[in-house]
Amino acid sequence: LLLGLIALGLWVAWLALGVVARHWGEGRPGSGFIRKVRLASLELAGQPKALVWAGAGTIIVQSFLVLIAWRIGVACGIDVSLAVWAFGWTLGKVAAVLPLTQGGIGVREAALATALTPFGVPPAQAVAAGLVFECVIIIGGLLGGAVAWLTRPRSERL
C-alpha cells in the first residue's frame, strides 16, 4: 500500500511537472531546469527496469544504513526497537535535506533527538549516536577514496 501511494504521488508530481513545463515560458527563471528534469523523467520512463533496479538498490542501501545507525545507537546505550529507530532516523534524514548546514550535519542529529525523545531516549545520546554514525560514514568515504587513489596507475594520480 505504501509503495503504491509513493508511486501514485510520483506519477502525480510527474504530470504536474509536465503541465508546468508546457506553461512556463522560455527565459523565465528555472525554465531550463524544469525542461531538463522533464526530459530526464521521460527518458527514465522509457526504461522501467532501470527505474525498478534503481529504486530497489536505493531501498536496500538505505535499509543497511538504518541498521548500521541502529547498531551504533545500541552501542551508545539507546534501547529502542528497530522500528522506532527507523522512524526517527528517517525523519532525521529528511530534515538533513534542508539547506541549513554542510551535509545536514547537526540538523540530522537535532531531528533524531527530537523524534526519539518521546520514546525515552535522552537527547544527548541520540545526538552522540548521530555524530558517531556521521564519523563512520566520513571515515568510510575517506578510506574508499584512499583505496581508489592507491590502486590507480601512477600516471593517473594527481
PDB file of C-alpha atoms in Angstrom:
ATOM      1  CA  LEU A   1       0.000   0.000   0.000  1.00  0.00           C
ATOM      2  CA  LEU A   2       2.799   2.385   0.934  1.00  0.00           C
ATOM      3  CA  LEU A   3       4.717   1.670  -2.266  1.00  0.00           C
ATOM      4  CA  GLY A   4       1.518   2.178  -4.243  1.00  0.00           C
ATOM      5  CA  LEU A   5       0.929   5.546  -2.581  1.00  0.00           C
ATOM      6  CA  ILE A   6       4.516   6.565  -3.274  1.00  0.00           C
ATOM      7  CA  ALA A   7       4.162   5.523  -6.921  1.00  0.00           C
ATOM      8  CA  LEU A   8       0.886   7.445  -7.198  1.00  0.00           C
ATOM      9  CA  GLY A   9       2.493  10.538  -5.668  1.00  0.00           C
ATOM     10  CA  LEU A  10       5.440  10.349  -8.041  1.00  0.00           C
ATOM     11  CA  TRP A  11       3.100   9.935 -11.006  1.00  0.00           C
ATOM     12  CA  VAL A  12       1.037  12.987  -9.957  1.00  0.00           C
ATOM     13  CA  ALA A  13       4.256  15.001  -9.467  1.00  0.00           C
ATOM     14  CA  TRP A  14       5.427  13.893 -12.930  1.00  0.00           C
ATOM     15  CA  LEU A  15       2.125  15.005 -14.504  1.00  0.00           C
ATOM     16  CA  ALA A  16       2.327  18.333 -12.677  1.00  0.00           C
ATOM     17  CA  LEU A  17       5.883  18.785 -13.926  1.00  0.00           C
ATOM     18  CA  GLY A  18       4.626  18.263 -17.489  1.00  0.00           C
ATOM     19  CA  VAL A  19       1.952  20.930 -17.048  1.00  0.00           C
ATOM     20  CA  VAL A  20       4.453  23.370 -15.556  1.00  0.00           C
ATOM     21  CA  ALA A  21       6.986  22.629 -18.314  1.00  0.00           C
ATOM     22  CA  ARG A  22       4.421  23.386 -21.042  1.00  0.00           C
ATOM     23  CA  HIS A  23       3.116  26.594 -19.479  1.00  0.00           C
ATOM     24  CA  TRP A  24       6.315  28.018 -18.008  1.00  0.00           C
ATOM     25  CA  GLY A  25       7.682  30.445 -20.569  1.00  0.00           C
ATOM     26  CA  GLU A  26      11.174  30.064 -22.027  1.00  0.00           C
ATOM     27  CA  GLY A  27      13.571  32.508 -20.422  1.00  0.00           C
ATOM     28  CA  ARG A  28      11.750  32.584 -17.092  1.00  0.00           C
ATOM     29  CA  PRO A  29      13.748  31.650 -14.010  1.00  0.00           C
ATOM     30  CA  GLY A  30      14.052  27.900 -13.684  1.00  0.00           C
ATOM     31  CA  SER A  31      12.686  27.114 -17.145  1.00  0.00           C
ATOM     32  CA  GLY A  32      15.887  25.366 -18.236  1.00  0.00           C
ATOM     33  CA  PHE A  33      15.947  23.255 -15.089  1.00  0.00           C
ATOM     34  CA  ILE A  34      12.280  22.319 -15.439  1.00  0.00           C
ATOM     35  CA  ARG A  35      12.826  21.330 -19.071  1.00  0.00           C
ATOM     36  CA  LYS A  36      15.875  19.186 -18.182  1.00  0.00           C
ATOM     37  CA  VAL A  37      14.055  17.403 -15.349  1.00  0.00           C
ATOM     38  CA  ARG A  38      11.079  16.745 -17.631  1.00  0.00           C
ATOM     39  CA  LEU A  39      13.282  15.336 -20.413  1.00  0.00           C
ATOM     40  CA  ALA A  40      15.225  13.163 -17.968  1.00  0.00           C
ATOM     41  CA  SER A  41      11.993  11.817 -16.479  1.00  0.00           C
ATOM     42  CA  LEU A  42      10.663  10.985 -19.971  1.00  0.00           C
ATOM     43  CA  GLU A  43      13.874   9.119 -20.758  1.00  0.00           C
ATOM     44  CA  LEU A  44      13.682   7.230 -17.475  1.00  0.00           C
ATOM     45  CA  ALA A  45      10.009   6.407 -18.056  1.00  0.00           C
ATOM     46  CA  GLY A  46      11.106   4.581 -21.192  1.00  0.00           C
ATOM     47  CA  GLN A  47      13.346   2.336 -19.079  1.00  0.00           C
ATOM     48  CA  PRO A  48      11.089   0.850 -16.375  1.00  0.00           C
ATOM     49  CA  LYS A  49      13.555  -1.927 -15.494  1.00  0.00           C
ATOM     50  CA  ALA A  50      16.251   0.645 -14.755  1.00  0.00           C
ATOM     51  CA  LEU A  51      13.805   2.544 -12.565  1.00  0.00           C
ATOM     52  CA  VAL A  52      12.862  -0.599 -10.628  1.00  0.00           C
ATOM     53  CA  TRP A  53      16.513  -1.612 -10.151  1.00  0.00           C
ATOM     54  CA  ALA A  54      17.474   1.902  -9.017  1.00  0.00           C
ATOM     55  CA  GLY A  55      14.545   2.006  -6.592  1.00  0.00           C
ATOM     56  CA  ALA A  56      15.330  -1.442  -5.194  1.00  0.00           C
ATOM     57  CA  GLY A  57      19.010  -0.557  -4.817  1.00  0.00           C
ATOM     58  CA  THR A  58      18.123   2.653  -3.008  1.00  0.00           C
ATOM     59  CA  ILE A  59      15.823   0.832  -0.589  1.00  0.00           C
ATOM     60  CA  ILE A  60      18.474  -1.807   0.128  1.00  0.00           C
ATOM     61  CA  VAL A  61      21.264   0.728   0.730  1.00  0.00           C
ATOM     62  CA  GLN A  62      19.095   2.926   2.963  1.00  0.00           C
ATOM     63  CA  SER A  63      17.937  -0.137   4.924  1.00  0.00           C
ATOM     64  CA  PHE A  64      21.540  -1.123   5.608  1.00  0.00           C
ATOM     65  CA  LEU A  65      22.344   2.446   6.681  1.00  0.00           C
ATOM     66  CA  VAL A  66      19.413   2.372   9.121  1.00  0.00           C
ATOM     67  CA  LEU A  67      20.683  -0.954  10.515  1.00  0.00           C
ATOM     68  CA  ILE A  68      24.205   0.430  10.934  1.00  0.00           C
ATOM     69  CA  ALA A  69      22.901   3.560  12.641  1.00  0.00           C
ATOM     70  CA  TRP A  70      20.658   1.469  14.904  1.00  0.00           C
ATOM     71  CA  ARG A  71      23.599  -0.704  15.974  1.00  0.00           C
ATOM     72  CA  ILE A  72      25.619   2.441  16.682  1.00  0.00           C
ATOM     73  CA  GLY A  73      22.680   3.720  18.745  1.00  0.00           C
ATOM     74  CA  VAL A  74      22.607   0.459  20.710  1.00  0.00           C
ATOM     75  CA  ALA A  75      26.360   0.808  21.318  1.00  0.00           C
ATOM     76  CA  CYS A  76      25.698   4.347  22.599  1.00  0.00           C
ATOM     77  CA  GLY A  77      23.199   2.972  25.124  1.00  0.00           C
ATOM     78  CA  ILE A  78      19.985   3.677  23.225  1.00  0.00           C
ATOM     79  CA  ASP A  79      17.431   0.948  23.855  1.00  0.00           C
ATOM     80  CA  VAL A  80      14.656   1.296  21.263  1.00  0.00           C
ATOM     81  CA  SER A  81      13.265  -1.101  18.713  1.00  0.00           C
ATOM     82  CA  LEU A  82      14.453  -1.083  15.125  1.00  0.00           C
ATOM     83  CA  ALA A  83      11.040   0.257  14.063  1.00  0.00           C
ATOM     84  CA  VAL A  84      11.311   3.243  16.406  1.00  0.00           C
ATOM     85  CA  TRP A  85      14.867   3.870  15.262  1.00  0.00           C
ATOM     86  CA  ALA A  86      13.862   3.664  11.583  1.00  0.00           C
ATOM     87  CA  PHE A  87      11.115   6.223  12.260  1.00  0.00           C
ATOM     88  CA  GLY A  88      13.459   8.670  13.987  1.00  0.00           C
ATOM     89  CA  TRP A  89      16.318   8.111  11.567  1.00  0.00           C
ATOM     90  CA  THR A  90      14.084   8.678   8.540  1.00  0.00           C
ATOM     91  CA  LEU A  91      12.835  11.954   9.975  1.00  0.00           C
ATOM     92  CA  GLY A  92      16.430  12.965  10.649  1.00  0.00           C
ATOM     93  CA  LYS A  93      17.466  12.154   7.073  1.00  0.00           C
ATOM     94  CA  VAL A  94      14.564  14.157   5.672  1.00  0.00           C
ATOM     95  CA  ALA A  95      15.445  17.123   7.904  1.00  0.00           C
ATOM     96  CA  ALA A  96      19.085  16.916   6.783  1.00  0.00           C
ATOM     97  CA  VAL A  97      17.992  17.770   3.244  1.00  0.00           C
ATOM     98  CA  LEU A  98      17.171  21.304   4.404  1.00  0.00           C
ATOM     99  CA  PRO A  99      19.964  23.577   3.195  1.00  0.00           C
ATOM    100  CA  LEU A 100      20.915  24.836   6.644  1.00  0.00           C
ATOM    101  CA  THR A 101      24.306  23.223   7.267  1.00  0.00           C
ATOM    102  CA  GLN A 102      27.043  21.475   5.306  1.00  0.00           C
ATOM    103  CA  GLY A 103      25.740  17.982   4.538  1.00  0.00           C
ATOM    104  CA  GLY A 104      22.946  18.325   7.086  1.00  0.00           C
ATOM    105  CA  ILE A 105      25.347  17.765   9.977  1.00  0.00           C
ATOM    106  CA  GLY A 106      23.696  18.975  13.162  1.00  0.00           C
ATOM    107  CA  VAL A 107      20.229  19.235  11.628  1.00  0.00           C
ATOM    108  CA  ARG A 108      20.010  15.447  11.289  1.00  0.00           C
ATOM    109  CA  GLU A 109      21.115  14.927  14.886  1.00  0.00           C
ATOM    110  CA  ALA A 110      18.707  17.543  16.265  1.00  0.00           C
ATOM    111  CA  ALA A 111      15.807  15.967  14.368  1.00  0.00           C
ATOM    112  CA  LEU A 112      16.850  12.498  15.561  1.00  0.00           C
ATOM    113  CA  ALA A 113      16.967  13.698  19.171  1.00  0.00           C
ATOM    114  CA  THR A 114      13.563  15.356  18.808  1.00  0.00           C
ATOM    115  CA  ALA A 115      11.998  12.273  17.225  1.00  0.00           C
ATOM    116  CA  LEU A 116      13.410   9.796  19.767  1.00  0.00           C
ATOM    117  CA  THR A 117      12.802  11.828  22.944  1.00  0.00           C
ATOM    118  CA  PRO A 118       9.131  10.718  23.216  1.00  0.00           C
ATOM    119  CA  PHE A 119      10.395   7.117  23.241  1.00  0.00           C
ATOM    120  CA  GLY A 120      12.563   7.722  26.316  1.00  0.00           C
ATOM    121  CA  VAL A 121      15.869   8.397  24.557  1.00  0.00           C
ATOM    122  CA  PRO A 122      17.909  11.185  26.150  1.00  0.00           C
ATOM    123  CA  PRO A 123      18.649  13.840  23.502  1.00  0.00           C
ATOM    124  CA  ALA A 124      22.387  13.776  24.240  1.00  0.00           C
ATOM    125  CA  GLN A 125      22.565  10.059  23.452  1.00  0.00           C
ATOM    126  CA  ALA A 126      20.633  10.490  20.203  1.00  0.00           C
ATOM    127  CA  VAL A 127      22.931  13.322  19.108  1.00  0.00           C
ATOM    128  CA  ALA A 128      26.000  11.276  20.056  1.00  0.00           C
ATOM    129  CA  ALA A 129      24.779   8.283  18.035  1.00  0.00           C
ATOM    130  CA  GLY A 130      24.087  10.531  15.039  1.00  0.00           C
ATOM    131  CA  LEU A 131      27.547  12.091  15.205  1.00  0.00           C
ATOM    132  CA  VAL A 132      29.258   8.706  15.569  1.00  0.00           C
ATOM    133  CA  PHE A 133      27.333   7.491  12.513  1.00  0.00           C
ATOM    134  CA  GLU A 134      28.483  10.560  10.583  1.00  0.00           C
ATOM    135  CA  CYS A 135      32.081   9.836  11.572  1.00  0.00           C
ATOM    136  CA  VAL A 136      31.734   6.234  10.391  1.00  0.00           C
ATOM    137  CA  ILE A 137      30.384   7.416   7.022  1.00  0.00           C
ATOM    138  CA  ILE A 138      33.100  10.059   6.598  1.00  0.00           C
ATOM    139  CA  ILE A 139      35.904   7.680   7.568  1.00  0.00           C
ATOM    140  CA  GLY A 140      34.483   5.017   5.248  1.00  0.00           C
ATOM    141  CA  GLY A 141      34.431   7.512   2.392  1.00  0.00           C
ATOM    142  CA  LEU A 142      37.984   8.615   3.106  1.00  0.00           C
ATOM    143  CA  LEU A 143      39.201   5.010   3.234  1.00  0.00           C
ATOM    144  CA  GLY A 144      37.380   4.202  -0.002  1.00  0.00           C
ATOM    145  CA  GLY A 145      38.899   7.259  -1.667  1.00  0.00           C
ATOM    146  CA  ALA A 146      42.368   6.292  -0.450  1.00  0.00           C
ATOM    147  CA  VAL A 147      41.972   2.764  -1.808  1.00  0.00           C
ATOM    148  CA  ALA A 148      40.744   4.111  -5.162  1.00  0.00           C
ATOM    149  CA  TRP A 149      43.652   6.536  -5.327  1.00  0.00           C
ATOM    150  CA  LEU A 150      46.250   3.946  -4.334  1.00  0.00           C
ATOM    151  CA  THR A 151      45.006   1.336  -6.809  1.00  0.00           C
ATOM    152  CA  ARG A 152      45.211   3.712  -9.796  1.00  0.00           C
ATOM    153  CA  PRO A 153      48.161   3.554 -12.132  1.00  0.00           C
ATOM    154  CA  ARG A 154      50.847   6.047 -11.066  1.00  0.00           C
ATOM    155  CA  SER A 155      50.424   8.074 -14.247  1.00  0.00           C
ATOM    156  CA  GLU A 156      46.799   8.893 -13.326  1.00  0.00           C
ATOM    157  CA  ARG A 157      47.445  10.071  -9.760  1.00  0.00           C
ATOM    158  CA  LEU A 158      47.401  13.796  -9.048  1.00  0.00           C
TER     159      LEU A 158
END
